[in-house]
Amino acid sequence: MIAIIETAPFDDQKPGTSGLRKKVPVFQQPNYVENFVQSIFDSLAGYRGQTLVVGGDGRFYNREVIQIVIKMALANGFGRVIVGQGGILSTPAVSHLIRKNEAFGGIVLSASHNPGGPTEDFGIKYNAGNGGPATEKLTNAIHERSKVIDRYAIAQVGDVAIDAVGSREIGGMTVEVVDPVADYAALMDTLFDFDAIRAYFASGFTMAFDAMHAVTGPYAVEILERRLGAAKGTARNAVPSEDFGGHHPDPNLVHAKELYELMMSPDAPDFGAASDGDGDRNLIIGKGIFVTPSDSIAVLAANMHLAPGYAGGPVGIARSMPTSAAADEVAKALGIELYETPTGWKFFGSLLDAGKVTICGEESAGTGSDHVREKDGLWAVLLWLNILAARKESVADIMRDHWARFGRNYYSRHDYEAVDAGAANALMDDLRGRLDHLSGQIFAGLAVAQADDFAYRDPVDQSVTEKQGIRILFEGGSRVVFRLSGTGTEGATLRVYIERFEPADGRLDLDTQAALADLIEAAEAIAGIRSRTGRDAPTVIT
């Protein structure tokens, strides 16, 4: 029943910041999935007889790969596999199931906010026993194993039924198909004041949630509509689709344009939100106001004591380096630590496990807390709802009050997607080569105070991560950050982060792009983006 299949390595199985992501036809190559899954198992120890959680966001090729993973888990000696019904599990739900069931780990099948379909994106990511993404040490080990792998083990059995909840034995291994929503919804009920939110909806409060034809749809329908009493249809595009309805499931102002336009219209509901392909990102929009992810993290941290599960407030805050310093001002006011990490949720794991932080966030619309070890889109939406129900103020009023207390970080991210990888790397190499000489130079009337390549020493395990983004710090506290993204599957994505701080007694009502105009000009003067990439403008501005 167990077959050992000879194979040969592929030279492109190096995981990025969120696992291995490629186009579907790449994964469909003979042995490609099997090689990578076996490389994961070969890099682990002590899992025989243990539990593995498996699920994905429902994108094209999800069901096929789940069958491969189940059969390989059996062949490699796992004792139990927990799989979401129909193969569906949001990424934060996988994390919760790992933790709740004390599983050895889990495999998440997703390419997150990237498009899905027969020629689009797919991904495989391993999460460890704490529920969080594999450490860099483990992903490096997986990559090294993938370069020399010569065989994999797989059970030669028929496909396992995964569309009905229940358990069955296959060759001595238990396969348990679970409701993908139930345990997650129960966890949310312990964290938030569902009674207060339910009463707020009953009082006439209105909301629109765009699930973007992705995995969060069933979770939003169950929690927002059935448990909290939001009007039927509050959750839109709520049925997961293999190609996300032909759309790009990225909750930003370009790909969630319909929601944004609704929220800016005279007929806008009180609150708008969205989540992405695998349910770990969020978009927050009030009536007539977009809340940047960086501002959202700060507001949530300042107000999370209003939720029963966080009544003591945060013990610490962590943010990725490119994320704005809005949360830093909250940490100062609360007298707690602020940790600045590289991009990638895995860097928050040790801080969460050590009890150093309660809330974490990234400017790329990822926010979460110590309830799981992943970012969690619906969690952020529910915390916003809890805050709104407690304060009974509009999103716009809450934002104005926040800026009046802590100041405002005008902030924007300019993405240049699918840029020629050689050109993008050359741009970054050129910047690194000039770091020692930029200090004191003037660009667009702004003087450079300091320039560096961000490196991070983990305060818990003392591991060091280098080359995490070029930071240009200007006199007066403004900054520009250049970084290549590790989440795309085609070419390279150059991200440029632009930030200017305005104190609480300053001008808090400026248009963001106007407030950043001189910094945008300085970024171009420093990096020569147009000449090096051939792009006249960013693909996406958030």
Coordinates of C-alpha atoms in Angstrom, one line a residue:
M1 CA 0.0 0.0 0.0
I2 CA 2.9 2.3 0.7
A3 CA 5.0 3.1 -2.4
I4 CA 8.4 4.7 -2.5
I5 CA 8.7 6.6 -5.7
E6 CA 12.0 7.7 -7.2
T7 CA 12.2 11.3 -8.2
A8 CA 14.6 14.1 -9.2
P9 CA 15.0 17.6 -7.6
F10 CA 13.5 20.8 -9.0
D11 CA 15.7 23.8 -8.7
D12 CA 12.9 26.3 -7.9
Q13 CA 11.5 25.1 -4.6
K14 CA 12.8 27.8 -2.3
P15 CA 10.0 29.1 0.0
G16 CA 9.3 32.8 0.1
T17 CA 8.0 34.8 3.1
S18 CA 4.8 32.7 3.0
G19 CA 5.7 29.3 1.7
L20 CA 6.2 28.1 -1.9
R21 CA 4.2 30.0 -4.5
K22 CA 4.2 29.3 -8.2
K23 CA 1.7 29.2 -11.1
V24 CA -0.6 26.2 -11.2
P25 CA 1.0 24.6 -14.2
V26 CA 4.3 24.5 -12.3
F27 CA 2.7 22.6 -9.4
Q28 CA 1.0 20.3 -12.0
Q29 CA 4.4 19.0 -13.2
P30 CA 4.8 15.3 -12.3
N31 CA 6.3 14.9 -8.8
Y32 CA 6.5 18.7 -8.2
V33 CA 4.0 18.8 -5.3
E34 CA 5.2 15.4 -4.0
N35 CA 8.8 16.6 -3.9
F36 CA 8.0 19.7 -1.9
V37 CA 5.7 17.9 0.6
Q38 CA 8.3 15.2 1.1
S39 CA 10.9 17.8 1.6
I40 CA 8.7 19.3 4.4
F41 CA 8.3 15.9 6.1
D42 CA 12.0 15.1 5.7
S43 CA 12.9 18.3 7.5
L44 CA 10.8 17.5 10.5
A45 CA 11.4 15.0 13.3
G46 CA 9.1 13.3 15.8
Y47 CA 5.8 13.4 13.9
R48 CA 5.1 9.7 13.7
G49 CA 1.6 9.0 15.2
Q50 CA 1.0 12.8 15.5
T51 CA -1.8 15.0 14.0
L52 CA -1.5 17.1 10.8
V53 CA -4.0 19.8 9.9
V54 CA -4.6 20.4 6.2
G55 CA -6.8 22.9 4.4
G56 CA -6.8 25.7 1.8
D57 CA -8.6 28.7 0.5
G58 CA -10.5 26.7 -2.2
R59 CA -8.6 28.0 -5.2
F60 CA -8.0 25.9 -8.3
Y61 CA -6.0 22.7 -7.6
N62 CA -6.8 22.8 -3.9
R63 CA -8.7 19.6 -3.8
E64 CA -6.1 17.7 -5.8
V65 CA -3.2 18.7 -3.6
I66 CA -5.2 17.9 -0.4
Q67 CA -5.5 14.3 -1.6
I68 CA -1.8 14.1 -2.3
V69 CA -1.0 15.5 1.2
I70 CA -3.4 13.0 2.9
K71 CA -1.8 10.1 1.1
M72 CA 1.7 11.2 1.8
A73 CA 0.9 11.9 5.5
L74 CA -0.3 8.3 5.7
A75 CA 2.8 6.9 4.0
N76 CA 5.1 9.0 6.3
G77 CA 3.6 7.8 9.5
F78 CA 1.2 10.6 10.7
G79 CA -1.5 9.2 13.0
R80 CA -4.3 11.6 12.2
V81 CA -5.1 14.3 9.5
I82 CA -7.7 17.0 10.2
V83 CA -9.0 18.5 7.0
G84 CA -11.6 21.2 6.5
Q85 CA -14.9 20.1 4.9
G86 CA -14.5 20.4 1.1
G87 CA -10.9 21.2 1.6
I88 CA -11.8 24.7 3.0
L89 CA -10.0 26.3 5.9
S90 CA -8.9 29.9 6.3
T91 CA -5.3 30.4 7.3
P92 CA -6.2 31.7 10.8
A93 CA -8.6 28.7 11.2
V94 CA -5.7 26.3 10.4
S95 CA -3.6 28.0 13.1
H96 CA -6.4 27.7 15.6
L97 CA -7.1 24.0 14.8
I98 CA -3.4 23.2 15.2
R99 CA -3.3 24.9 18.6
K100 CA -6.7 23.5 19.8
N101 CA -5.9 20.0 18.8
E102 CA -2.2 20.1 19.9
A103 CA -1.3 19.0 16.4
F104 CA 2.3 18.5 15.3
G105 CA 1.7 21.1 12.5
G106 CA -0.3 21.9 9.4
I107 CA -0.1 22.4 5.7
V108 CA -1.9 25.5 4.3
L109 CA -2.7 25.4 0.6
S110 CA -3.0 29.0 -0.6
A111 CA -1.4 31.8 -2.5
S112 CA -3.1 34.3 -0.2
H113 CA -4.2 37.5 -2.0
N114 CA -2.9 36.3 -5.4
P115 CA -5.3 35.3 -8.2
G116 CA -6.6 31.8 -8.7
G117 CA -7.4 29.6 -11.7
P118 CA -5.9 27.1 -14.1
T119 CA -3.1 29.4 -15.1
E120 CA -2.9 31.5 -12.0
D121 CA -1.3 31.1 -8.5
F122 CA -1.1 28.3 -6.0
G123 CA 0.9 27.8 -2.8
I124 CA 2.0 25.4 -0.1
K125 CA 3.0 26.5 3.3
Y126 CA 4.0 24.6 6.5
N127 CA 2.8 25.8 9.9
A128 CA 4.5 24.5 13.1
G129 CA 3.0 23.2 16.3
N130 CA 2.5 26.7 17.7
G131 CA 0.1 27.4 14.8
G132 CA 2.5 29.8 13.1
P133 CA 4.5 29.8 9.9
A134 CA 7.7 27.8 9.7
T135 CA 10.7 29.6 11.0
E136 CA 13.4 30.7 8.6
K137 CA 15.6 27.9 9.9
L138 CA 13.0 25.3 8.9
T139 CA 12.2 26.9 5.5
N140 CA 15.9 26.9 4.7
A141 CA 16.1 23.2 5.7
I142 CA 13.1 22.4 3.5
H143 CA 14.8 24.2 0.6
E144 CA 18.1 22.4 1.1
R145 CA 16.3 19.0 1.2
S146 CA 14.3 19.9 -2.0
K147 CA 17.7 20.3 -3.9
V148 CA 18.8 16.7 -3.3
I149 CA 15.5 14.8 -2.8
D150 CA 15.5 11.5 -4.7
R151 CA 12.4 9.7 -3.5
Y152 CA 9.0 10.3 -1.8
A153 CA 6.6 8.0 0.0
I154 CA 2.9 7.9 -0.9
A155 CA 0.0 5.6 0.0
Q156 CA -1.6 3.9 -3.0
V157 CA -5.2 4.3 -2.0
G158 CA -8.2 5.9 -3.5
D159 CA -9.2 9.5 -2.9
V160 CA -10.6 10.3 0.5
A161 CA -14.1 11.7 0.8
I162 CA -13.8 15.2 2.2
D163 CA -17.2 16.7 1.6
A164 CA -19.0 15.4 4.6
V165 CA -18.1 16.0 8.3
G166 CA -16.9 12.9 10.0
S167 CA -14.0 10.5 10.7
R168 CA -12.7 7.4 8.9
E169 CA -9.7 5.1 9.2
I170 CA -7.4 4.7 6.2
G171 CA -4.5 2.2 6.6
G172 CA -4.3 2.9 10.4
M173 CA -4.5 6.7 10.0
T174 CA -7.6 8.7 11.0
V175 CA -8.9 11.3 8.6
E176 CA -11.2 13.7 10.4
V177 CA -13.2 16.1 8.2
V178 CA -14.4 19.1 10.3
D179 CA -16.7 22.0 9.9
P180 CA -14.3 24.7 8.8
V181 CA -16.1 27.5 10.7
A182 CA -17.4 26.1 13.9
D183 CA -14.2 26.1 16.1
Y184 CA -13.1 29.4 14.8
A185 CA -16.5 31.0 15.4
A186 CA -16.5 29.6 19.0
L187 CA -13.1 31.2 19.6
M188 CA -14.2 34.6 18.3
D189 CA -17.2 34.4 20.8
T190 CA -14.7 34.2 23.7
L191 CA -12.8 37.3 22.6
F192 CA -15.5 39.8 21.6
D193 CA -18.7 41.1 23.1
F194 CA -21.1 39.4 20.7
D195 CA -24.1 40.6 22.8
A196 CA -23.1 44.3 22.4
I197 CA -22.3 43.9 18.7
R198 CA -25.6 42.1 18.2
A199 CA -27.5 44.9 19.9
Y200 CA -25.7 47.5 17.8
F201 CA -26.8 45.8 14.6
A202 CA -30.3 45.5 16.0
S203 CA -30.3 49.3 16.6
G204 CA -29.9 50.0 12.9
F205 CA -26.1 49.8 12.4
T206 CA -25.3 48.7 8.9
M207 CA -22.3 47.0 7.3
A208 CA -21.0 45.7 4.0
F209 CA -18.4 42.9 4.0
D210 CA -16.8 41.8 0.7
A211 CA -15.5 38.2 1.0
M212 CA -14.1 38.5 -2.6
H213 CA -15.4 35.1 -3.6
A214 CA -12.8 33.7 -1.2
V215 CA -12.5 31.5 1.9
T216 CA -13.8 34.1 4.4
G217 CA -17.3 34.0 2.9
P218 CA -18.7 31.0 5.0
Y219 CA -17.1 32.5 8.1
A220 CA -18.6 35.9 7.5
V221 CA -22.1 34.5 6.8
E222 CA -22.1 32.4 10.0
I223 CA -20.6 35.0 12.3
L224 CA -21.8 38.3 11.0
E225 CA -25.3 37.3 9.8
R226 CA -26.3 34.2 11.8
R227 CA -24.6 34.9 15.1
L228 CA -24.5 38.7 15.2
G229 CA -27.7 39.4 13.4
A230 CA -26.4 41.6 10.5
A231 CA -28.8 41.8 7.7
K232 CA -28.8 38.9 5.2
G233 CA -26.5 39.9 2.3
T234 CA -24.2 41.9 4.6
A235 CA -21.5 39.3 3.5
R236 CA -21.2 39.8 -0.3
N237 CA -19.4 37.5 -2.8
A238 CA -19.5 35.0 0.0
V239 CA -19.3 31.7 -1.9
P240 CA -15.7 30.5 -2.4
S241 CA -14.7 30.1 -6.0
E242 CA -11.7 28.3 -7.6
D243 CA -10.9 31.5 -9.5
F244 CA -12.4 34.0 -7.0
G245 CA -15.1 34.9 -9.5
G246 CA -12.4 35.9 -12.0
H247 CA -11.2 38.6 -9.6
H248 CA -8.0 39.4 -7.7
P249 CA -8.8 38.6 -4.0
D250 CA -6.6 41.4 -2.6
P251 CA -8.5 43.7 -0.2
N252 CA -7.1 47.0 -1.4
L253 CA -8.6 50.1 -3.1
V254 CA -7.9 48.7 -6.6
H255 CA -9.3 45.2 -6.3
A256 CA -12.0 46.1 -3.8
K257 CA -13.0 49.1 -5.8
E258 CA -16.7 48.3 -5.7
L259 CA -16.8 48.3 -1.9
Y260 CA -14.7 51.5 -1.8
E261 CA -17.0 53.3 -4.1
L262 CA -20.0 52.2 -2.1
M263 CA -18.5 53.5 1.1
M264 CA -17.7 56.8 -0.5
S265 CA -21.3 57.2 -1.8
P266 CA -24.3 58.9 -0.2
D267 CA -25.9 55.5 0.3
A268 CA -22.9 54.0 2.2
P269 CA -23.6 51.7 5.2
D270 CA -21.9 52.6 8.5
F271 CA -19.0 50.2 8.1
G272 CA -17.3 48.4 5.3
A273 CA -14.7 45.6 5.4
A274 CA -13.2 42.9 3.2
S275 CA -10.8 40.0 3.5
D276 CA -8.5 38.2 1.0
G277 CA -8.1 34.8 -0.6
D278 CA -7.1 32.9 2.5
G279 CA -8.7 35.1 5.1
D280 CA -5.7 36.5 6.8
R281 CA -5.8 40.1 5.5
N282 CA -8.4 42.9 6.0
L283 CA -9.6 46.1 4.5
I284 CA -11.4 48.7 6.8
I285 CA -13.5 51.6 5.4
G286 CA -15.8 53.8 7.2
K287 CA -18.5 55.9 5.7
G288 CA -16.5 58.4 3.6
I289 CA -13.1 57.4 5.0
F290 CA -10.5 54.7 4.2
V291 CA -8.5 53.5 7.2
T292 CA -4.9 52.6 6.2
P293 CA -3.7 49.2 7.6
S294 CA -1.1 51.0 9.6
D295 CA -3.6 53.3 11.2
S296 CA -5.9 50.4 11.8
I297 CA -3.3 48.6 13.9
A298 CA -2.8 51.7 16.0
V299 CA -6.5 52.3 16.6
L300 CA -7.1 48.6 17.5
A301 CA -4.2 48.6 19.9
A302 CA -5.4 51.8 21.6
N303 CA -9.0 50.5 21.9
M304 CA -8.6 46.7 22.3
H305 CA -9.3 46.9 26.0
L306 CA -13.0 47.4 25.0
A307 CA -13.2 43.8 24.0
P308 CA -13.7 41.2 26.8
G309 CA -10.8 39.0 25.6
Y310 CA -8.4 41.9 25.8
A311 CA -9.7 43.8 28.8
G312 CA -6.2 44.3 30.2
G313 CA -5.1 46.0 27.0
P314 CA -2.0 45.0 25.1
V315 CA 1.2 43.9 26.8
G316 CA 3.2 44.9 23.8
I317 CA 2.8 45.7 20.1
A318 CA 4.8 44.4 17.1
R319 CA 4.8 45.8 13.6
S320 CA 6.8 45.0 10.5
M321 CA 9.5 47.6 9.7
P322 CA 7.8 49.0 6.6
T323 CA 4.6 49.6 8.6
S324 CA 4.1 53.2 9.7
A325 CA 5.1 54.3 13.2
A326 CA 1.5 55.1 14.1
A327 CA 1.5 52.1 16.6
D328 CA 4.7 53.4 18.1
E329 CA 2.9 56.5 19.4
V330 CA 0.2 54.2 21.0
A331 CA 2.9 52.1 22.6
K332 CA 4.6 55.2 24.1
A333 CA 1.3 56.4 25.5
L334 CA 0.5 53.0 27.1
G335 CA 4.0 52.6 28.4
I336 CA 4.5 49.2 26.6
E337 CA 7.2 47.9 24.3
L338 CA 7.0 48.3 20.5
Y339 CA 8.9 45.7 18.5
E340 CA 9.9 46.4 14.8
T341 CA 10.5 43.2 12.8
P342 CA 11.1 42.2 9.2
T343 CA 8.1 41.6 7.0
G344 CA 6.6 38.1 7.4
W345 CA 4.3 36.9 10.1
K346 CA 6.8 34.2 11.2
F347 CA 8.8 37.0 12.8
F348 CA 6.0 37.7 15.3
G349 CA 5.8 34.1 16.4
S350 CA 8.5 34.1 19.0
L351 CA 7.3 37.4 20.4
L352 CA 3.8 36.0 20.8
D353 CA 5.0 32.7 22.2
A354 CA 7.1 34.5 24.8
G355 CA 4.2 36.7 25.8
K356 CA 5.9 39.9 24.8
V357 CA 3.2 41.2 22.6
T358 CA -0.6 41.0 22.3
I359 CA -1.2 42.6 18.9
C360 CA 0.8 42.5 15.7
G361 CA 0.4 44.1 12.3
E362 CA 1.7 44.7 8.9
E363 CA 1.1 47.5 6.4
S364 CA 0.0 44.9 3.9
A365 CA -3.3 44.6 5.7
G366 CA -2.4 41.8 8.0
T367 CA -3.4 42.2 11.7
G368 CA -3.7 39.7 14.5
S369 CA -3.2 38.9 18.1
D370 CA -2.1 36.1 20.4
H371 CA -5.3 34.1 19.8
V372 CA -3.6 32.4 16.9
R373 CA -0.2 32.6 15.3
E374 CA -1.3 34.0 11.9
K375 CA -2.7 37.3 10.8
D376 CA -6.5 37.2 10.9
G377 CA -8.7 39.3 8.6
L378 CA -12.1 38.6 10.2
W379 CA -10.6 39.0 13.7
A380 CA -9.6 42.5 12.9
V381 CA -13.1 43.2 11.5
L382 CA -14.7 41.9 14.6
L383 CA -12.5 43.9 16.9
W384 CA -13.5 47.0 14.9
L385 CA -17.1 46.1 15.4
N386 CA -16.6 45.6 19.1
I387 CA -15.0 49.1 19.3
L388 CA -17.7 50.7 17.3
A389 CA -20.4 49.0 19.4
A390 CA -18.7 50.1 22.6
R391 CA -17.9 53.7 21.6
K392 CA -21.1 54.3 19.5
E393 CA -19.1 56.7 17.2
S394 CA -18.5 56.6 13.5
V395 CA -15.2 55.3 12.0
A396 CA -14.5 58.9 10.9
D397 CA -15.0 60.3 14.4
I398 CA -12.8 57.5 15.9
M399 CA -10.0 58.3 13.4
R400 CA -10.2 62.1 14.1
D401 CA -10.1 61.5 17.8
H402 CA -7.1 59.1 17.4
W403 CA -5.1 61.6 15.4
A404 CA -5.9 64.4 17.9
R405 CA -4.4 62.2 20.6
F406 CA -1.5 60.6 19.0
G407 CA -0.7 62.6 15.8
R408 CA -1.0 61.4 12.3
N409 CA 1.4 59.3 10.2
Y410 CA 0.7 60.2 6.6
Y411 CA 1.6 57.0 4.8
S412 CA 1.3 55.3 1.4
R413 CA 2.7 52.3 -0.3
H414 CA 3.5 52.3 -4.0
D415 CA 3.7 48.9 -5.7
Y416 CA 5.4 48.2 -9.0
E417 CA 4.2 44.7 -9.8
A418 CA 5.7 42.1 -12.2
V419 CA 8.8 44.2 -12.8
D420 CA 11.7 42.6 -14.5
A421 CA 13.5 40.7 -11.7
G422 CA 17.0 41.7 -13.0
A423 CA 16.1 45.4 -13.1
A424 CA 14.5 45.3 -9.6
N425 CA 17.5 43.5 -8.1
A426 CA 19.9 45.9 -9.8
L427 CA 18.0 48.9 -8.3
M428 CA 18.3 47.4 -4.8
D429 CA 21.9 46.5 -5.3
D430 CA 22.7 50.1 -6.4
L431 CA 20.9 51.5 -3.3
R432 CA 22.9 49.2 -1.0
G433 CA 26.1 50.3 -2.7
R434 CA 25.3 53.9 -2.0
L435 CA 24.1 53.7 1.6
D436 CA 27.3 55.0 3.1
H437 CA 27.2 58.1 1.0
L438 CA 23.6 59.2 1.2
S439 CA 23.6 60.8 4.6
G440 CA 23.7 64.6 4.2
Q441 CA 22.6 64.6 0.6
I442 CA 19.5 66.7 -0.5
F443 CA 16.7 65.2 -2.6
A444 CA 13.6 67.2 -3.5
G445 CA 14.6 69.7 -0.8
L446 CA 14.8 67.0 1.9
A447 CA 18.1 66.2 3.7
V448 CA 18.9 62.5 4.4
A449 CA 19.7 62.0 8.0
Q450 CA 20.5 58.3 7.9
A451 CA 20.3 55.4 5.4
D452 CA 20.6 51.7 6.2
D453 CA 19.7 48.1 5.2
F454 CA 17.3 46.9 7.9
A455 CA 18.6 44.0 10.0
Y456 CA 16.8 42.3 12.9
R457 CA 17.9 40.4 16.0
D458 CA 15.1 38.4 17.5
P459 CA 15.0 39.4 21.2
V460 CA 13.8 35.9 22.2
D461 CA 16.0 33.5 20.2
Q462 CA 18.7 36.0 19.2
S463 CA 18.5 34.9 15.5
V464 CA 19.6 37.6 13.0
T465 CA 17.9 38.4 9.7
E466 CA 19.5 40.8 7.3
K467 CA 18.8 42.7 4.1
Q468 CA 15.2 43.4 4.9
G469 CA 14.7 46.7 3.2
I470 CA 16.5 49.9 2.4
R471 CA 15.5 52.7 4.8
I472 CA 16.1 56.3 3.9
L473 CA 15.5 58.5 7.0
F474 CA 15.2 62.2 6.5
E475 CA 15.7 65.1 8.9
G476 CA 12.4 65.8 10.7
G477 CA 11.4 62.1 10.9
S478 CA 10.0 61.3 7.5
R479 CA 11.2 58.2 5.7
V480 CA 11.1 56.2 2.5
V481 CA 11.6 52.4 2.4
F482 CA 12.5 50.3 -0.6
R483 CA 11.8 46.6 -0.5
L484 CA 11.3 43.6 -2.9
S485 CA 8.2 41.5 -2.0
G486 CA 8.5 37.8 -1.5
T487 CA 4.8 37.0 -2.1
G488 CA 4.5 37.2 -5.9
T489 CA 4.9 34.5 -8.5
E490 CA 5.8 36.5 -11.6
G491 CA 8.8 38.8 -12.0
A492 CA 9.4 41.0 -8.9
T493 CA 7.3 43.4 -7.0
L494 CA 9.1 46.6 -5.9
R495 CA 7.4 48.2 -2.9
V496 CA 8.1 51.8 -1.9
Y497 CA 6.8 52.9 1.5
I498 CA 6.5 56.6 2.1
E499 CA 5.8 58.2 5.5
R500 CA 5.6 61.6 7.2
F501 CA 4.6 62.2 10.8
E502 CA 2.4 65.2 11.7
P503 CA 2.1 65.9 15.5
A504 CA -1.3 66.1 17.2
D505 CA -1.2 69.9 17.0
G506 CA -0.3 69.9 13.3
R507 CA -2.3 69.7 10.1
L508 CA -4.3 66.5 10.3
D509 CA -6.6 66.9 7.4
L510 CA -4.3 66.9 4.4
D511 CA -4.8 64.7 1.3
T512 CA -2.3 61.8 1.8
Q513 CA -0.6 61.9 -1.6
A514 CA -0.3 65.7 -1.4
A515 CA 1.2 65.5 2.1
L516 CA 3.8 63.0 0.7
A517 CA 4.5 64.7 -2.6
D518 CA 8.0 65.9 -1.7
L519 CA 8.9 62.4 -0.4
I520 CA 7.6 60.7 -3.5
E521 CA 9.7 63.0 -5.6
A522 CA 12.7 62.3 -3.4
A523 CA 12.2 58.5 -3.7
E524 CA 12.3 58.8 -7.5
A525 CA 15.4 61.0 -7.3
I526 CA 17.2 58.5 -5.1
A527 CA 16.3 55.3 -6.8
G528 CA 15.6 56.2 -10.4
I529 CA 12.6 53.9 -10.6
R530 CA 11.4 55.2 -13.9
S531 CA 14.7 54.7 -15.7
R532 CA 15.5 51.4 -14.1
T533 CA 12.0 49.7 -14.5
G534 CA 10.5 51.5 -17.4
R535 CA 7.4 52.2 -15.2
D536 CA 6.0 55.7 -15.2
A537 CA 3.7 55.1 -12.3
P538 CA 3.0 52.4 -9.6
T539 CA 0.7 49.5 -10.4
V540 CA -1.1 50.0 -7.1
I541 CA -1.2 52.8 -4.6
T542 CA -2.5 52.2 -1.1

